[in-house]
Amino acid sequence: MRKLGKAFTLLLAGALAASMGACGGGNSSSSAPADGGNTNAPAADAGNNAPAADAGDAGDAGAAAAGALPTDTSCELTYVSWNSNQEEQNRATIDAFNKIYPNVKINLSYSTWDEYWNKLEASASSNQLADLVTMHTNTIEMYVNNDFMADLTDLDKIDPNFSYDNHPEDVKKLYRFKDKMWGVPKDFDCIVLIYNKTMFDEKGLEYPTDDWTWDQLEEAAAALTDKANNKYGFGARNDEQAGWASFFYQNGGGILNEDGTKALLDDPKTIEAMQWWMKMYENYCPPMSTYSESDPQTVFAAGTVAMQTIGNWDMNFYTDNEALAGTWDICALPHPANGTKATIMNGLALSVAASSKNIDAAKQFAAYFGTEQGQMDAAMGPSIPCYTGVSDKWAELNGDKFNTNAVLSQMQYGVQWVGTEAKTQWDAAMNTEITKIYNEGKDITAALTDAAAQVNEILAEEQANKK
Amino acid sequence: MSAGRPSAANKKYADWAWGYFFVAPTVIGLIILNIYPIFITLIMSFSKSAQFGKFKVSGPENYIKLLSDPEVGAAIRNTLVFTLTSVPVGIVISLVLAALMCQKIRGVGTYRVIYFMPVIAAPAAVAMVWRLMYNTDYGVLNQVLRAMGFQGISWLSDSRYAMMSVVITAIWGGLGQQIIILIGAITNVSHSYYEAADIDGASSARKLWSITVPLVSPSIFFLLITGLIGALKQFDIVYMFYGKRTAPGLGDTRTLIHKYYVEAFDVLDKTYASALVMVAFLIILVFTVIQFIGQKKWVYYDD
């Protein structure tokens, strides 16, 4: 027994050392495999663009002024968001706000995309929602209908610089319910094509352009694919928003019809687009095991694929990685020769919790956030400011890093990312069926027909509940 | 005991009161954290989901849906395969290692520390590290295989190996704790039995099987019960390996609790998730009852 006692002492010592190691390791890489949607990219490089300097740069755009809230107000606000690669730009807005309201302390915290919605739902259910909440079109309607969000219609009354007239209608309408505004438009995103210049150079191929067709993409992908050496032309991975969805719309198909009452998944145009996408997957894409075992950004950065679709929110992964500088660029998504150009576009917003204990301060921040100055503060980040004119500033700040024009030009024909109140349910049904095409070899037409039937059933129930 | 103390009746009352006082923290915790939620879950499983955790009692629709959901059947099968391989194999390996580590060999303390290490790490961290090792393209396991002239295998994504990979990780993660418990039990076995066996010329294997195993059977029973219950609730390794929905290999490893998690926290259908977790509850109950009946036959309590 004495011996065992000694062993335990040793164990304890070891435990201390090892648990520290284990925790550190666990935290720094705690992301589960990506399931599509917005995956968390590494945090922004701290050395890149000092926020203060940028706020100063933008200072000529118009001096920030105090609003209805007394400037000596002292309180603490909680502010939650996902995608920590936008931390730098969000902090810049907070810092500038604190120049006017130095005693309003804003505690910003991030979760990964997956965790964010779990936490938000749990905190709402227990009535402990954060004061400031980053909102998405997938969920806003559900939160508004359950009275969790504060009405932000009259923000112009508390901040003279604020006006909804400055925000694009395309995004405003996504956060307008019952003729009231429930979120201040924050930023746009869209899907672009990223390509590996080095791999194109090696084969002596022309780089992709904003006007490429599917056929041109396929031709290049075929020339770039060399399976024996683990090189692939195009990453047609199983990803909804950043993958197949844009291509449905380009071909005249889609996910849901415009008023969100019926699935378009069994539309012949959608099926045709999915057939093309799966042809690309089978011939020019690494196996799905590669994409599920490593995240898509790593797969591209490793030089395994030459072209890949990517959400612009993930571009920090490349802009912050100096080793990759000059080896990549982006362009608009290719389109079918007889179809239209399209990309899935979405607009995010900043909302205020109805239950906030410091609701006046929270609204004041939301208003500042939506002013020209507030959007200018954040213009150096990867997301595109949602304010008429500020996107030019964004293009100027990022123009030396990548083809910002590809993003701006796509905004002209972006298709709004669809959301209804029951999205979590029909989205799961749709993804389950499409995953069967990838992983079980299910027939494409059968899978999409089954998916449409399930989605329609859920939508019918949603409509029935509304009445 | 009570001789010489005043008023036996009062004393008895005081004993009762103190008894309740001391068990109160556990009992209150059990009621609030376990028993109440079980009943709410049962009610929810017969309800229709509304948003933000609200629900309306309706009827057995969730159970009907459950019967027609092909993922549920697969998840139950996967859970049983996982449990019935990882637990017995894990205990046998632990027993052999524990017996070896009770020998008088040099550096036995070091071995004990090494085998206990995985217990200290968070299960999610263990799964993360194994996920890196299993990686088809860059994982250390395939690098070793390739260096030896074999082809790499898709440990996680190939349906032939996916479950095996999960089982290996689970066994590795559980060994340490099982070994420590078994070492404790083996150390308590009286030496006279082994001396007698030595005189009769018994082999080491024979001593392990005929002396050690029966005498540590209460500990084995304890490990079996906790192991089976833990394994039937497997979630973390599968989730860390495969995420929620799209990964190849998930179909061969998705457990009942993983399915429950996705329905409850991704699809946000809390009532369907409640029905799933009631099924898991029933399965665990059946396993536990069988074991408690079975233990009378093979567990030897040394009184």
PDB file of C-alpha atoms in Angstrom, chain B residues 159-268:
ATOM      1  CA  SER B 159     -17.315   2.648 -42.940  1.00  0.00           C
ATOM      2  CA  ARG B 160     -15.284  -0.516 -42.304  1.00  0.00           C
ATOM      3  CA  TYR B 161     -13.005   1.155 -39.764  1.00  0.00           C
ATOM      4  CA  ALA B 162     -15.023   4.064 -38.379  1.00  0.00           C
ATOM      5  CA  MET B 163     -16.575   2.247 -35.424  1.00  0.00           C
ATOM      6  CA  MET B 164     -13.320   0.468 -34.635  1.00  0.00           C
ATOM      7  CA  SER B 165     -11.546   3.824 -34.430  1.00  0.00           C
ATOM      8  CA  VAL B 166     -14.128   5.172 -32.003  1.00  0.00           C
ATOM      9  CA  VAL B 167     -13.897   2.011 -29.870  1.00  0.00           C
ATOM     10  CA  ILE B 168     -10.093   2.167 -29.716  1.00  0.00           C
ATOM     11  CA  THR B 169     -10.204   5.768 -28.550  1.00  0.00           C
ATOM     12  CA  ALA B 170     -12.839   4.998 -25.931  1.00  0.00           C
ATOM     13  CA  ILE B 171     -10.899   2.030 -24.559  1.00  0.00           C
ATOM     14  CA  TRP B 172      -7.674   4.011 -24.413  1.00  0.00           C
ATOM     15  CA  GLY B 173      -9.405   6.855 -22.614  1.00  0.00           C
ATOM     16  CA  GLY B 174     -10.994   4.522 -20.046  1.00  0.00           C
ATOM     17  CA  LEU B 175      -8.048   2.233 -19.255  1.00  0.00           C
ATOM     18  CA  GLY B 176      -6.415   4.405 -16.606  1.00  0.00           C
ATOM     19  CA  GLN B 177      -9.337   4.616 -14.274  1.00  0.00           C
ATOM     20  CA  GLN B 178     -10.187   0.933 -14.583  1.00  0.00           C
ATOM     21  CA  ILE B 179      -6.600  -0.071 -13.922  1.00  0.00           C
ATOM     22  CA  ILE B 180      -6.381   2.039 -10.760  1.00  0.00           C
ATOM     23  CA  ILE B 181      -9.562   0.485  -9.377  1.00  0.00           C
ATOM     24  CA  LEU B 182      -8.401  -3.026 -10.233  1.00  0.00           C
ATOM     25  CA  ILE B 183      -4.951  -2.440  -8.775  1.00  0.00           C
ATOM     26  CA  GLY B 184      -6.646  -1.404  -5.537  1.00  0.00           C
ATOM     27  CA  ALA B 185      -8.729  -4.574  -5.565  1.00  0.00           C
ATOM     28  CA  ILE B 186      -5.856  -6.897  -6.464  1.00  0.00           C
ATOM     29  CA  THR B 187      -3.639  -5.421  -3.741  1.00  0.00           C
ATOM     30  CA  ASN B 188      -6.299  -6.373  -1.211  1.00  0.00           C
ATOM     31  CA  VAL B 189      -6.325 -10.054  -2.191  1.00  0.00           C
ATOM     32  CA  SER B 190      -4.674 -12.041   0.575  1.00  0.00           C
ATOM     33  CA  HIS B 191      -1.262 -13.408  -0.354  1.00  0.00           C
ATOM     34  CA  SER B 192      -1.997 -16.751   1.261  1.00  0.00           C
ATOM     35  CA  TYR B 193      -4.140 -17.766  -1.735  1.00  0.00           C
ATOM     36  CA  TYR B 194      -1.289 -17.214  -4.153  1.00  0.00           C
ATOM     37  CA  GLU B 195       1.184 -19.009  -1.863  1.00  0.00           C
ATOM     38  CA  ALA B 196      -1.127 -21.995  -1.691  1.00  0.00           C
ATOM     39  CA  ALA B 197      -1.492 -21.941  -5.482  1.00  0.00           C
ATOM     40  CA  ASP B 198       2.278 -21.738  -5.879  1.00  0.00           C
ATOM     41  CA  ILE B 199       2.697 -24.841  -3.739  1.00  0.00           C
ATOM     42  CA  ASP B 200       0.188 -26.625  -5.984  1.00  0.00           C
ATOM     43  CA  GLY B 201       2.238 -25.488  -9.007  1.00  0.00           C
ATOM     44  CA  ALA B 202      -0.360 -23.227 -10.625  1.00  0.00           C
ATOM     45  CA  SER B 203       0.672 -21.114 -13.621  1.00  0.00           C
ATOM     46  CA  SER B 204       0.354 -17.289 -13.642  1.00  0.00           C
ATOM     47  CA  ALA B 205      -2.599 -17.433 -16.009  1.00  0.00           C
ATOM     48  CA  ARG B 206      -4.286 -20.006 -13.824  1.00  0.00           C
ATOM     49  CA  LYS B 207      -3.745 -17.833 -10.726  1.00  0.00           C
ATOM     50  CA  LEU B 208      -5.191 -14.825 -12.526  1.00  0.00           C
ATOM     51  CA  TRP B 209      -8.275 -16.699 -13.661  1.00  0.00           C
ATOM     52  CA  SER B 210      -8.928 -18.816 -10.560  1.00  0.00           C
ATOM     53  CA  ILE B 211      -7.868 -16.513  -7.727  1.00  0.00           C
ATOM     54  CA  THR B 212      -7.632 -12.904  -8.856  1.00  0.00           C
ATOM     55  CA  VAL B 213     -10.713 -12.710 -11.059  1.00  0.00           C
ATOM     56  CA  PRO B 214     -13.182 -14.218  -8.528  1.00  0.00           C
ATOM     57  CA  LEU B 215     -11.783 -12.148  -5.677  1.00  0.00           C
ATOM     58  CA  VAL B 216     -11.901  -8.851  -7.552  1.00  0.00           C
ATOM     59  CA  SER B 217     -15.272  -9.668  -9.160  1.00  0.00           C
ATOM     60  CA  PRO B 218     -17.072  -6.972  -7.101  1.00  0.00           C
ATOM     61  CA  SER B 219     -14.722  -4.403  -8.642  1.00  0.00           C
ATOM     62  CA  ILE B 220     -15.196  -5.889 -12.103  1.00  0.00           C
ATOM     63  CA  PHE B 221     -18.929  -5.722 -11.571  1.00  0.00           C
ATOM     64  CA  PHE B 222     -18.633  -2.091 -10.567  1.00  0.00           C
ATOM     65  CA  LEU B 223     -16.571  -1.328 -13.687  1.00  0.00           C
ATOM     66  CA  LEU B 224     -18.990  -3.248 -15.859  1.00  0.00           C
ATOM     67  CA  ILE B 225     -22.025  -1.337 -14.587  1.00  0.00           C
ATOM     68  CA  THR B 226     -20.448   2.106 -14.773  1.00  0.00           C
ATOM     69  CA  GLY B 227     -18.749   1.188 -18.049  1.00  0.00           C
ATOM     70  CA  LEU B 228     -21.927  -0.007 -19.733  1.00  0.00           C
ATOM     71  CA  ILE B 229     -23.917   2.990 -18.585  1.00  0.00           C
ATOM     72  CA  GLY B 230     -21.151   5.325 -19.722  1.00  0.00           C
ATOM     73  CA  ALA B 231     -20.810   3.584 -23.078  1.00  0.00           C
ATOM     74  CA  LEU B 232     -24.549   3.616 -23.732  1.00  0.00           C
ATOM     75  CA  LYS B 233     -24.342   7.382 -23.303  1.00  0.00           C
ATOM     76  CA  GLN B 234     -21.421   7.758 -25.738  1.00  0.00           C
ATOM     77  CA  PHE B 235     -21.461  11.175 -27.339  1.00  0.00           C
ATOM     78  CA  ASP B 236     -18.230  13.129 -26.998  1.00  0.00           C
ATOM     79  CA  ILE B 237     -15.878  11.044 -29.130  1.00  0.00           C
ATOM     80  CA  VAL B 238     -18.363  10.721 -31.986  1.00  0.00           C
ATOM     81  CA  TYR B 239     -19.165  14.424 -31.876  1.00  0.00           C
ATOM     82  CA  MET B 240     -15.528  15.482 -31.810  1.00  0.00           C
ATOM     83  CA  PHE B 241     -14.664  13.068 -34.622  1.00  0.00           C
ATOM     84  CA  TYR B 242     -17.601  13.740 -36.906  1.00  0.00           C
ATOM     85  CA  GLY B 243     -19.435  16.920 -35.997  1.00  0.00           C
ATOM     86  CA  LYS B 244     -23.144  16.984 -36.540  1.00  0.00           C
ATOM     87  CA  ARG B 245     -24.330  15.769 -39.885  1.00  0.00           C
ATOM     88  CA  THR B 246     -22.275  15.672 -43.053  1.00  0.00           C
ATOM     89  CA  ALA B 247     -19.120  13.710 -42.256  1.00  0.00           C
ATOM     90  CA  PRO B 248     -18.674  10.366 -43.990  1.00  0.00           C
ATOM     91  CA  GLY B 249     -18.435   7.670 -41.327  1.00  0.00           C
ATOM     92  CA  LEU B 250     -20.985   9.337 -39.085  1.00  0.00           C
ATOM     93  CA  GLY B 251     -23.684   6.961 -40.342  1.00  0.00           C
ATOM     94  CA  ASP B 252     -21.647   4.035 -38.975  1.00  0.00           C
ATOM     95  CA  THR B 253     -20.874   5.624 -35.631  1.00  0.00           C
ATOM     96  CA  ARG B 254     -23.809   7.889 -34.804  1.00  0.00           C
ATOM     97  CA  THR B 255     -24.969   6.940 -31.311  1.00  0.00           C
ATOM     98  CA  LEU B 256     -28.373   7.465 -29.765  1.00  0.00           C
ATOM     99  CA  ILE B 257     -27.159  10.350 -27.608  1.00  0.00           C
ATOM    100  CA  HIS B 258     -25.436  11.990 -30.582  1.00  0.00           C
ATOM    101  CA  LYS B 259     -28.710  11.813 -32.476  1.00  0.00           C
ATOM    102  CA  TYR B 260     -30.444  13.242 -29.410  1.00  0.00           C
ATOM    103  CA  TYR B 261     -27.973  16.121 -29.233  1.00  0.00           C
ATOM    104  CA  VAL B 262     -28.418  17.067 -32.875  1.00  0.00           C
ATOM    105  CA  GLU B 263     -32.212  16.975 -32.614  1.00  0.00           C
ATOM    106  CA  ALA B 264     -32.289  18.969 -29.377  1.00  0.00           C
ATOM    107  CA  PHE B 265     -29.645  21.593 -30.047  1.00  0.00           C
ATOM    108  CA  ASP B 266     -29.294  21.833 -33.803  1.00  0.00           C
ATOM    109  CA  VAL B 267     -32.740  21.062 -35.176  1.00  0.00           C
ATOM    110  CA  LEU B 268     -34.195  22.525 -31.954  1.00  0.00           C
TER     111      LEU B 268
END
